[in-house]
Coordinates of C-alpha atoms in Angstrom, one line a residue:
M28 CA -7.7 -11.3 -33.4
Q29 CA -10.3 -13.5 -31.7
T30 CA -11.6 -13.2 -28.2
A31 CA -12.8 -15.8 -25.8
P32 CA -16.4 -14.5 -25.3
A33 CA -17.2 -14.8 -29.0
L34 CA -15.8 -18.3 -29.1
N35 CA -17.7 -19.2 -25.9
N36 CA -21.0 -18.0 -27.1
A37 CA -20.8 -19.8 -30.5
I38 CA -20.0 -23.1 -29.0
L39 CA -22.4 -22.8 -26.0
L40 CA -25.5 -22.4 -28.2
E41 CA -24.6 -24.4 -31.2
G42 CA -26.8 -27.4 -31.6
L43 CA -28.1 -27.4 -28.0
V44 CA -31.7 -28.7 -27.7
S45 CA -33.4 -27.9 -24.4
E46 CA -34.9 -31.1 -23.1
V47 CA -34.3 -30.1 -19.5
V48 CA -34.7 -26.5 -18.1
F49 CA -34.6 -25.4 -14.5
T50 CA -33.6 -22.5 -12.3
Q51 CA -31.6 -22.5 -9.1
D52 CA -30.4 -20.1 -6.5
A53 CA -26.8 -19.7 -5.4
A54 CA -27.1 -22.6 -2.9
G55 CA -28.3 -24.9 -5.7
R56 CA -31.9 -25.0 -4.5
Y57 CA -34.4 -25.7 -7.3
I58 CA -36.7 -22.8 -8.0
S59 CA -38.4 -24.2 -11.1
F60 CA -37.9 -27.5 -12.9
Y61 CA -38.9 -29.1 -16.2
W62 CA -37.6 -32.3 -17.9
Q63 CA -39.7 -33.9 -20.6
E64 CA -38.6 -37.4 -19.5
A65 CA -39.1 -36.8 -15.8
E66 CA -42.5 -38.5 -15.4
K67 CA -41.0 -41.7 -17.0
Y68 CA -38.8 -42.0 -13.9
G69 CA -41.4 -41.0 -11.3
L70 CA -40.0 -37.5 -11.0
F71 CA -42.4 -34.6 -10.7
P72 CA -41.7 -30.8 -10.4
E73 CA -43.5 -30.5 -7.1
Q74 CA -41.1 -33.0 -5.6
I75 CA -38.1 -30.9 -6.6
Q76 CA -39.1 -27.2 -6.4
G77 CA -37.8 -25.6 -3.2
Q78 CA -35.4 -28.5 -2.5
L79 CA -31.7 -28.6 -2.4
M80 CA -30.0 -30.9 -4.9
V81 CA -28.5 -33.1 -2.3
N82 CA -32.0 -34.2 -1.2
T83 CA -33.4 -35.0 -4.6
F84 CA -32.3 -34.9 -8.3
S85 CA -28.6 -34.3 -7.7
P86 CA -25.3 -34.2 -9.7
T87 CA -22.9 -37.0 -8.9
A88 CA -20.0 -34.5 -8.6
L89 CA -22.0 -32.1 -6.4
D90 CA -19.0 -30.0 -5.2
S91 CA -17.9 -29.5 -8.8
Y92 CA -21.4 -28.5 -9.9
C93 CA -21.8 -26.0 -7.0
E94 CA -18.5 -24.5 -7.8
R95 CA -19.6 -24.0 -11.4
I96 CA -22.7 -22.1 -10.2
R97 CA -20.5 -19.9 -7.9
L98 CA -18.2 -19.0 -10.8
V99 CA -21.1 -18.4 -13.2
L100 CA -22.6 -16.0 -10.7
S101 CA -19.4 -14.2 -9.8
R102 CA -18.1 -13.8 -13.4
Q103 CA -21.6 -13.3 -14.9
L104 CA -20.7 -15.5 -17.8
P105 CA -22.4 -18.8 -19.0
K106 CA -20.6 -22.2 -18.8
R107 CA -21.1 -25.3 -20.9
C108 CA -20.3 -28.6 -19.3
Q109 CA -21.5 -32.2 -18.9
Y110 CA -22.7 -33.5 -15.6
E111 CA -24.1 -36.8 -14.4
F112 CA -27.2 -36.6 -12.3
S113 CA -28.7 -39.3 -10.1
Y114 CA -32.2 -40.0 -8.9
Q115 CA -32.9 -43.0 -6.6
D116 CA -30.9 -45.7 -8.3
K117 CA -30.8 -44.2 -11.8
K118 CA -28.1 -42.1 -13.4
F119 CA -28.4 -39.6 -16.3
L120 CA -25.7 -37.7 -18.2
F121 CA -26.6 -34.2 -19.4
D122 CA -25.0 -31.7 -21.7
L123 CA -25.8 -28.3 -20.0
V124 CA -25.4 -24.6 -20.2
I125 CA -25.4 -22.8 -16.9
A126 CA -26.2 -19.1 -17.4
P127 CA -26.6 -16.2 -14.9
I128 CA -30.0 -14.5 -14.5
L129 CA -29.6 -10.8 -14.2
G130 CA -31.9 -8.9 -11.8
T131 CA -33.3 -5.5 -12.5
D132 CA -30.6 -3.9 -10.4
G133 CA -27.8 -5.8 -12.2
S134 CA -27.3 -8.3 -9.4
T135 CA -27.0 -12.1 -10.0
D136 CA -28.2 -14.6 -7.4
K137 CA -29.9 -17.2 -9.7
V138 CA -28.9 -19.3 -12.6
L139 CA -30.8 -20.8 -15.6
V140 CA -29.8 -24.3 -16.5
M141 CA -30.8 -25.8 -19.8
G142 CA -29.6 -28.7 -22.0
R143 CA -30.3 -32.3 -23.1
Q144 CA -29.7 -35.8 -22.0
V145 CA -26.8 -37.5 -23.9
P146 CA -25.6 -41.1 -24.0
Y147 CA -22.4 -41.8 -22.2
L148 CA -19.0 -41.4 -24.0
T149 CA -20.3 -38.8 -26.4
N150 CA -18.3 -35.8 -27.7
I151 CA -19.0 -32.0 -27.5
A152 CA -18.5 -30.3 -30.9
G153 CA -16.1 -33.1 -31.9
Q154 CA -14.0 -32.8 -28.7
E155 CA -13.6 -35.2 -25.8
A156 CA -16.4 -34.7 -23.3
E157 CA -15.4 -32.6 -20.3
M158 CA -17.6 -34.7 -17.9
L159 CA -17.5 -38.5 -18.0
L160 CA -19.5 -40.3 -15.4
G161 CA -19.2 -37.3 -13.1
Q162 CA -15.4 -37.0 -13.4
D163 CA -14.1 -33.6 -14.7
P164 CA -10.3 -33.8 -15.5
Y165 CA -10.0 -30.0 -15.8
Y166 CA -12.0 -29.5 -12.6
K167 CA -9.6 -31.9 -10.8
L168 CA -6.6 -29.9 -12.3
L169 CA -8.2 -26.6 -11.2
T170 CA -8.7 -28.0 -7.7
K171 CA -5.1 -29.3 -7.5
I172 CA -3.6 -26.0 -8.7
A173 CA -5.9 -23.9 -6.6
K174 CA -5.1 -25.9 -3.5
K175 CA -1.4 -25.2 -4.0
V176 CA -2.0 -21.5 -4.6
R177 CA -4.5 -21.0 -1.7
S178 CA -2.4 -23.0 0.8
T179 CA 0.1 -20.2 1.3
L180 CA 0.1 -16.5 2.2
D181 CA 3.5 -15.8 0.6
L182 CA 3.2 -13.8 -2.6
D183 CA 6.3 -15.2 -4.3
T184 CA 5.0 -18.7 -3.8
I185 CA 1.6 -17.8 -5.2
W186 CA 3.1 -16.3 -8.3
H187 CA 5.5 -19.1 -9.0
Q188 CA 3.0 -21.9 -8.2
T189 CA 0.5 -20.3 -10.7
V190 CA 2.9 -19.9 -13.6
N191 CA 4.6 -23.3 -13.1
S192 CA 1.4 -25.3 -12.7
L193 CA -0.4 -23.6 -15.6
G194 CA 2.6 -23.7 -17.9
E195 CA 3.2 -27.4 -17.3
A196 CA -0.5 -28.4 -17.4
L197 CA -1.2 -26.6 -20.7
G198 CA 2.2 -27.2 -22.4
V199 CA 2.7 -23.5 -23.3
N200 CA 6.1 -22.1 -24.2
R201 CA 5.8 -19.3 -21.7
C202 CA 3.5 -18.5 -18.8
L203 CA 3.7 -15.1 -17.1
I204 CA 2.0 -13.4 -14.2
Y205 CA 2.1 -9.6 -14.0
T206 CA 1.6 -7.4 -11.0
Y207 CA -0.6 -4.4 -11.6
N208 CA 0.2 -1.0 -10.2
Q209 CA -3.0 1.1 -10.4
E210 CA -1.2 4.4 -9.7
N211 CA 1.2 4.4 -12.5
K212 CA -0.8 2.1 -14.8
K213 CA 2.1 -0.3 -15.3
L214 CA 2.5 -4.1 -15.3
Q215 CA 5.6 -5.9 -14.3
V216 CA 6.5 -9.6 -15.0
Q217 CA 6.7 -11.0 -11.4
A218 CA 7.1 -14.7 -12.2
E219 CA 7.5 -16.8 -15.3
Y220 CA 7.5 -20.4 -16.6
V221 CA 9.5 -20.5 -19.9
Q222 CA 10.7 -23.4 -22.1
E223 CA 14.0 -23.4 -23.9
P224 CA 15.1 -21.9 -26.2
F225 CA 12.7 -19.0 -25.5
R226 CA 14.2 -16.0 -23.7
S227 CA 13.3 -15.0 -20.1
V228 CA 11.4 -11.8 -19.7
I229 CA 11.3 -11.7 -15.9
G230 CA 11.1 -8.2 -14.4
Q231 CA 10.1 -6.6 -17.7
R232 CA 7.7 -3.6 -17.3
M233 CA 4.8 -2.9 -19.6
N234 CA 3.2 0.5 -19.9
L235 CA -0.6 0.2 -20.5
T236 CA -0.7 3.3 -22.5
E237 CA 1.7 1.7 -25.0
H238 CA 0.1 -1.8 -25.0
E239 CA -3.7 -1.3 -25.4
Y240 CA -4.4 -5.1 -25.6
L241 CA -3.0 -5.5 -22.1
H242 CA -5.3 -2.7 -20.9
Q243 CA -8.3 -4.3 -22.5
A244 CA -7.4 -7.7 -20.9
L245 CA -7.4 -6.0 -17.4
L246 CA -10.8 -4.5 -18.0
R247 CA -12.4 -7.8 -18.9
R248 CA -13.6 -10.4 -16.5
E249 CA -13.1 -13.3 -19.0
P250 CA -10.0 -14.6 -20.9
F251 CA -8.8 -12.5 -23.9
V252 CA -7.3 -14.6 -26.8
M253 CA -4.9 -12.9 -29.2
E254 CA -3.6 -14.1 -32.6
Q255 CA -1.0 -12.7 -35.0
I256 CA 0.7 -10.7 -32.3
S257 CA 3.5 -8.3 -33.3
P258 CA 6.9 -10.1 -32.7
D259 CA 8.5 -7.1 -31.0
T260 CA 6.8 -8.0 -27.7
F261 CA 7.6 -11.5 -26.5
D262 CA 7.8 -13.4 -29.9
Q263 CA 4.5 -15.2 -29.1
Q264 CA 2.2 -16.3 -32.0
S265 CA -0.9 -17.1 -29.8
E266 CA -1.6 -15.7 -26.4
M267 CA -4.4 -16.0 -23.8
L268 CA -4.7 -13.2 -21.2
V269 CA -6.9 -13.1 -18.1
A270 CA -7.0 -10.6 -15.3
T271 CA -6.8 -11.8 -11.7
C272 CA -9.4 -9.8 -9.6
Y273 CA -10.6 -9.3 -6.1
Q274 CA -13.9 -7.7 -5.4
N275 CA -14.2 -6.7 -9.1
E276 CA -10.8 -4.9 -9.0
P277 CA -7.9 -6.2 -11.0
N278 CA -4.7 -7.0 -9.1
G279 CA -2.7 -8.9 -11.7
L280 CA -2.7 -10.5 -15.2
I281 CA -1.9 -14.0 -16.3
S282 CA -0.5 -14.5 -19.8
L283 CA -0.2 -17.9 -21.6
Q284 CA 2.0 -17.7 -24.7
Q285 CA 2.5 -20.2 -27.5
C286 CA 5.6 -19.1 -29.4
D287 CA 6.4 -22.0 -31.7
R288 CA 3.0 -22.2 -33.5
R289 CA -0.5 -20.9 -33.7
R290 CA -2.8 -22.5 -31.1
Q291 CA -6.5 -23.0 -30.9
W292 CA -7.4 -22.7 -27.3
T293 CA -10.2 -25.2 -26.3
I294 CA -13.2 -24.2 -24.2
A295 CA -11.9 -26.4 -21.4
E296 CA -8.6 -24.6 -21.4
I297 CA -10.2 -21.2 -21.5
D298 CA -12.5 -22.2 -18.6
L299 CA -9.6 -23.6 -16.6
V300 CA -7.6 -20.4 -16.9
A301 CA -10.6 -18.2 -16.2
D302 CA -11.6 -20.2 -13.1
L303 CA -8.1 -20.3 -11.8
A304 CA -7.7 -16.6 -12.3
D305 CA -10.5 -16.0 -9.8
Q306 CA -8.7 -18.2 -7.2
V307 CA -5.4 -16.5 -7.8
G308 CA -6.9 -13.0 -7.5
T309 CA -8.3 -13.9 -4.1
A310 CA -5.1 -15.5 -3.0
I311 CA -3.1 -12.5 -4.1
A312 CA -5.4 -10.2 -2.2
H313 CA -5.3 -12.3 1.0
A314 CA -1.5 -12.6 0.8
T315 CA -1.2 -8.8 0.2
L316 CA -3.4 -8.1 3.2
Y317 CA -1.4 -10.5 5.3
K318 CA 1.9 -8.9 4.2
D319 CA 0.5 -5.4 5.1
L320 CA -0.7 -6.8 8.4
Q321 CA 2.8 -8.2 9.2
E322 CA 4.4 -4.9 8.3
A323 CA 1.8 -3.1 10.5
I324 CA 2.7 -5.4 13.4
V325 CA 6.4 -4.8 12.9
Q326 CA 5.8 -1.0 12.8
A327 CA 3.5 -1.2 15.9
E328 CA 6.1 -3.2 17.8
E329 CA 8.8 -0.8 16.8
A330 CA 6.6 2.2 17.8
S331 CA 6.0 0.5 21.2
R332 CA 9.8 -0.1 21.6
L333 CA 10.6 3.5 20.7
K334 CA 7.9 4.8 23.1
S335 CA 9.3 2.6 25.9
Q336 CA 12.8 3.9 25.2
F337 CA 11.6 7.4 25.0
L338 CA 9.8 7.2 28.3
A339 CA 12.9 5.7 29.9
N340 CA 15.1 8.5 28.6
T341 CA 12.5 11.1 29.4
S342 CA 12.1 10.0 33.0
H343 CA 15.8 10.1 33.3
E344 CA 15.9 13.6 31.8
L345 CA 13.1 14.8 34.1
R346 CA 14.8 13.4 37.2
T347 CA 18.1 15.0 36.5
P348 CA 17.0 18.7 36.8
L349 CA 14.5 17.8 39.5
N350 CA 17.3 16.2 41.6
G351 CA 19.4 19.3 40.9
I352 CA 16.6 21.6 42.2
I353 CA 16.1 19.5 45.4
G354 CA 19.9 19.1 46.0
F355 CA 20.8 22.8 45.7
L356 CA 17.8 24.0 47.7
K357 CA 18.6 21.4 50.4
L358 CA 22.1 22.8 50.7
V359 CA 20.7 26.3 51.2
L360 CA 18.1 25.1 53.7
E361 CA 20.7 23.2 55.8
G362 CA 23.1 26.1 55.8
M363 CA 25.8 24.4 53.9
A364 CA 26.8 27.5 52.0
D365 CA 30.1 29.0 53.4
D366 CA 29.0 32.6 52.5
P367 CA 26.2 34.5 50.8
E368 CA 28.0 34.4 47.5
E369 CA 28.1 30.6 47.5
Q370 CA 24.4 30.5 48.7
N371 CA 23.5 32.6 45.6
E372 CA 25.4 30.2 43.4
F373 CA 23.3 27.3 44.8
I374 CA 20.1 29.2 44.2
E375 CA 21.2 30.1 40.6
E376 CA 22.0 26.4 39.9
A377 CA 18.6 25.4 41.3
H378 CA 17.0 28.1 39.1
K379 CA 18.8 26.8 36.0
S380 CA 17.6 23.3 36.7
A381 CA 14.1 24.5 37.2
I382 CA 14.2 26.3 33.8
H383 CA 15.6 23.2 32.2
L384 CA 12.8 21.1 33.8
L385 CA 10.2 23.5 32.6
N386 CA 11.5 23.3 29.0
L387 CA 11.4 19.5 29.1
I388 CA 7.8 19.6 30.4
N389 CA 6.8 22.1 27.7
D390 CA 8.3 19.9 25.0
I391 CA 6.3 16.9 26.2
L392 CA 3.1 19.0 26.5
D393 CA 3.6 20.5 23.1
L394 CA 4.0 17.1 21.5
A395 CA 0.9 15.8 23.3
K396 CA -1.1 18.8 22.0
I397 CA 0.2 18.3 18.4
E398 CA -0.5 14.5 18.5
A399 CA -4.0 15.2 19.7
G400 CA -4.6 17.9 17.1
K401 CA -5.2 20.6 19.7
M402 CA -2.3 22.9 19.0
E403 CA -3.8 26.3 18.2
L404 CA -1.6 29.1 16.7
D405 CA -2.3 32.8 16.3
F406 CA -0.7 34.2 13.1
S407 CA 0.6 37.7 12.6
P408 CA 3.4 39.6 10.8
V409 CA 6.8 38.8 12.4
R410 CA 10.0 40.8 11.8
L411 CA 12.9 38.5 11.1
E412 CA 15.5 40.7 12.6
E413 CA 13.7 40.6 16.0
L414 CA 13.6 36.9 15.9
M415 CA 17.3 36.7 15.1
K416 CA 18.2 39.2 17.9
D417 CA 16.3 37.2 20.5
L418 CA 17.9 34.0 19.2
E419 CA 21.4 35.5 19.5
D420 CA 20.7 36.7 23.1
F421 CA 19.7 33.2 24.2
I422 CA 22.3 31.2 22.2
Q423 CA 25.5 33.3 22.1
N424 CA 26.4 32.5 25.7
Q425 CA 26.0 28.7 25.1
A426 CA 28.3 28.8 22.1
E427 CA 30.9 30.8 24.0
Q428 CA 30.9 28.3 26.8
K429 CA 31.9 25.6 24.3
N430 CA 34.4 27.9 22.4
L431 CA 32.2 27.7 19.3
S432 CA 31.6 30.4 16.8
F433 CA 28.0 31.5 16.3
M434 CA 27.0 33.7 13.3
I435 CA 23.7 35.0 12.0
E436 CA 23.5 36.0 8.3
T437 CA 20.5 37.7 6.8
P438 CA 19.9 39.2 3.3
S439 CA 20.7 42.9 2.8
T440 CA 17.5 44.9 2.4
R441 CA 16.3 48.5 2.6
D442 CA 13.3 47.6 4.8
S443 CA 12.5 44.9 7.3
I444 CA 12.0 41.3 6.3
V445 CA 8.6 40.3 7.6
V446 CA 7.3 36.8 7.7
Y447 CA 3.8 35.4 8.5
G448 CA 3.6 33.1 11.5
N449 CA 3.6 32.8 15.3
Y450 CA 6.4 34.7 17.0
Q451 CA 6.8 32.5 20.1
R452 CA 6.7 29.3 18.1
L453 CA 9.1 30.5 15.5
L454 CA 11.5 31.5 18.3
Q455 CA 11.0 28.1 19.9
I456 CA 11.9 26.4 16.6
L457 CA 15.0 28.5 16.2
L458 CA 16.1 27.8 19.8
N459 CA 15.5 24.1 19.3
L460 CA 17.5 23.9 16.1
A461 CA 20.4 26.2 17.2
G462 CA 20.5 24.5 20.7
N463 CA 20.7 21.1 19.1
A464 CA 23.5 22.3 16.8
I465 CA 25.5 23.6 19.7
K466 CA 24.9 20.5 21.8
F467 CA 26.2 18.1 19.1
T468 CA 29.1 20.3 18.0
H469 CA 32.5 20.1 19.7
E470 CA 34.6 22.4 17.5
G471 CA 34.0 24.8 14.7
G472 CA 30.7 26.6 15.0
V473 CA 27.1 27.2 14.1
T474 CA 25.7 29.5 11.4
V475 CA 22.1 30.6 11.1
S476 CA 21.3 32.2 7.7
A477 CA 18.2 33.3 5.9
E478 CA 17.4 33.4 2.2
I479 CA 14.4 35.0 0.4
Q480 CA 12.6 32.8 -2.1
R481 CA 10.3 34.6 -4.5
K482 CA 8.0 31.8 -5.5
K483 CA 4.5 32.6 -4.5
V484 CA 2.9 30.4 -1.8
K485 CA -0.7 30.0 -0.6
F486 CA -1.5 29.5 3.1
H487 CA -4.8 30.1 5.0
N488 CA -6.5 31.1 1.8
Q489 CA -4.0 33.9 1.4
E490 CA -1.4 34.3 -1.3
F491 CA 2.1 35.5 -0.2
P492 CA 4.8 36.9 -2.4
G493 CA 7.3 34.2 -1.4
S494 CA 8.9 32.5 1.5
V495 CA 12.0 32.9 3.7
K496 CA 14.2 29.8 3.9
V497 CA 16.1 29.7 7.3
Q498 CA 19.2 27.4 7.5
V499 CA 20.9 26.2 10.7
A500 CA 24.3 24.6 9.8
D501 CA 26.9 23.1 12.2
T502 CA 30.2 21.4 12.1
G503 CA 29.2 18.8 14.6
I504 CA 28.9 15.0 14.8
G505 CA 26.5 14.6 11.9
V506 CA 24.1 11.7 11.2
S507 CA 24.6 8.6 9.1
L508 CA 22.6 8.4 5.9
E509 CA 20.6 5.3 7.0
K510 CA 19.4 6.9 10.2
Q511 CA 18.3 10.3 8.9
D512 CA 14.7 9.2 8.2
R513 CA 14.2 8.6 12.0
L514 CA 15.0 12.2 13.0
F515 CA 11.5 13.6 12.6
Q516 CA 9.7 10.6 14.1
S517 CA 7.9 11.2 17.4
F518 CA 9.4 9.3 20.3
S519 CA 12.3 8.2 18.0
Q520 CA 15.9 8.9 18.7
V521 CA 18.7 8.2 16.3
D522 CA 20.9 6.7 19.0
G523 CA 19.6 6.2 22.5
S524 CA 23.0 6.0 24.1
R525 CA 24.0 9.2 22.3
T526 CA 20.9 11.0 23.5
R527 CA 21.7 10.0 27.1
Q528 CA 25.3 11.2 26.6
Y529 CA 24.2 14.6 25.4
G530 CA 20.9 14.9 27.2
G531 CA 17.4 15.8 26.0
T532 CA 14.3 13.9 25.0
G533 CA 14.9 13.8 21.2
L534 CA 11.6 15.7 20.6
G535 CA 13.1 18.9 19.3
L536 CA 13.1 18.1 15.6
A537 CA 9.7 16.3 15.7
I538 CA 8.0 19.3 17.4
S539 CA 9.8 21.8 15.2
Q540 CA 8.6 19.9 12.1
R541 CA 5.0 19.8 13.2
L542 CA 5.0 23.5 14.1
I543 CA 6.6 24.6 10.8
E544 CA 4.1 22.5 8.9
A545 CA 1.3 24.1 10.9
M546 CA 2.6 27.5 9.8
G547 CA 2.7 26.5 6.1
G548 CA 6.4 25.7 5.8
V549 CA 8.6 22.6 5.2
V550 CA 11.5 21.2 7.2
N551 CA 14.5 19.4 5.7
F552 CA 17.6 17.8 7.2
Y553 CA 20.9 17.2 5.4
S554 CA 24.1 15.5 6.6
M555 CA 26.8 13.8 4.5
G556 CA 27.4 11.3 7.3
E557 CA 28.8 10.9 10.8
G558 CA 31.4 13.5 11.7
L559 CA 30.5 15.7 8.7
G560 CA 28.2 18.2 10.3
S561 CA 24.4 18.8 9.8
T562 CA 22.2 21.3 8.2
V563 CA 18.5 21.9 9.0
T564 CA 16.4 24.2 6.9
F565 CA 12.8 25.4 7.2
T566 CA 10.6 27.8 5.3
V567 CA 8.0 30.3 6.5
P568 CA 5.7 32.5 4.3
L569 CA 7.0 35.9 3.4
Y570 CA 4.4 38.5 4.5
Q571 CA 5.7 41.3 2.3
E572 CA 8.5 41.5 -0.3
P573 CA 11.4 43.7 0.9
V574 CA 13.5 45.9 -1.3
M575 CA 16.8 44.2 -1.8
I576 CA 20.2 45.9 -1.7
S577 CA 22.4 44.6 -4.6
N578 CA 25.6 46.1 -3.0
P579 CA 25.7 46.1 0.8
E580 CA 28.0 49.1 0.8
E581 CA 25.1 51.2 -0.6
S582 CA 23.4 50.9 2.8

């Protein structure tokens, strides 16, 4: 195995005589300057120091040179290259190494440039010169590919442009780009360029714990070159890997694979891939942010739509009982009742409408408090049988009016089942759930049952011996599988027309969920689909463990 840094360092320093030495800041401004031939051309250090290159001794390909400085500073790795400089009407070709200067705090904002003047058309270490009269073919290729990658905010386009452009330009058998999931430490092949007859590996997942060399490549900021790779991966014989990063955090991995032969990667090729990886990492980050922004906009628009629908439905629900109150009281005030019995009926209907209106307003106020984080609950031991008795008193009549059965089933115990919570809020939750069940059930019935779970739970820095799981099951209209995730969303209704048909604001489940969670429990909803009934369960901490009766006849 050989790595790019070792290869880079050997070639960067080999045979380099320092005839010219200068330092520059990130903008390319000269800080110090020395060239042993400078005076021959009427060039003196005091003329250059403190000046930007564009105003004095300047590279012909200025943009390319400035980009080199930026990459050297960002990656904190030296670069070797050839650049043509000009001064007045004269031109000079230099073989240079541009290296970062590390500050005492590890930061880099300056570079050291050193090298020698060379005749035109010379070679570097026996290879064709990268710079010829200011023209850098790999820089042009980098610019071309980077322009394609950075011209879009679509992730799929970025991935495919990267692998296709690199694969074709470098003539590899396979070029892959992996996406990196930091949570599960896995890589997935997201896009590929592959030549025949080599197999496609698109979608393949790689676990970093099983492939240490991929993990090492992610941790490096420079290309990682592999030789003699085990054939049980992707049948490659030579591979170059480089991480794509944004703000020093890896967000992907580029893999260039030569499968038909061993390959010696040139410095120019390594630099090209390293420089492009920086561009791709930034493009991926920007595209990801854009995608997240688009999703946030869609969610915000949906939330706004749901709130508008909720307000429309709620205003209708509020007006209905209010109109009932006004209408029945007006009949009484205008003496429209035929006898005292009918008058009492009008007053009773007005009272029912007032109670309904009060419940609606309480729901809205409760949700407002919960959303604002101002819902305060007092906790105390609560006897389950008292809760169930009050629930039955409130609900039984509603069930009978619709000819529905209503049953309550609790475990057989020798002593009371005591839970830890807020009595009024637990009753409110049960009334919400049982009331909903009756509202959306036309035949059959509703069953409320309780089950003791002995797994210990912690809540409010206390340990409780278990929990009580309460279940409200009905034989009603049910909910389709794709709509169930909306049930517990604030201001969200599964079906606005259905809500108008049955009445209510659609806040019952959302409020119940928030209250149960505030009391250390969990709410779940189950339905096999429309027309197949529904079941809602919630848990509440068990204050003390009761003595169970194995045979109910023993009691």
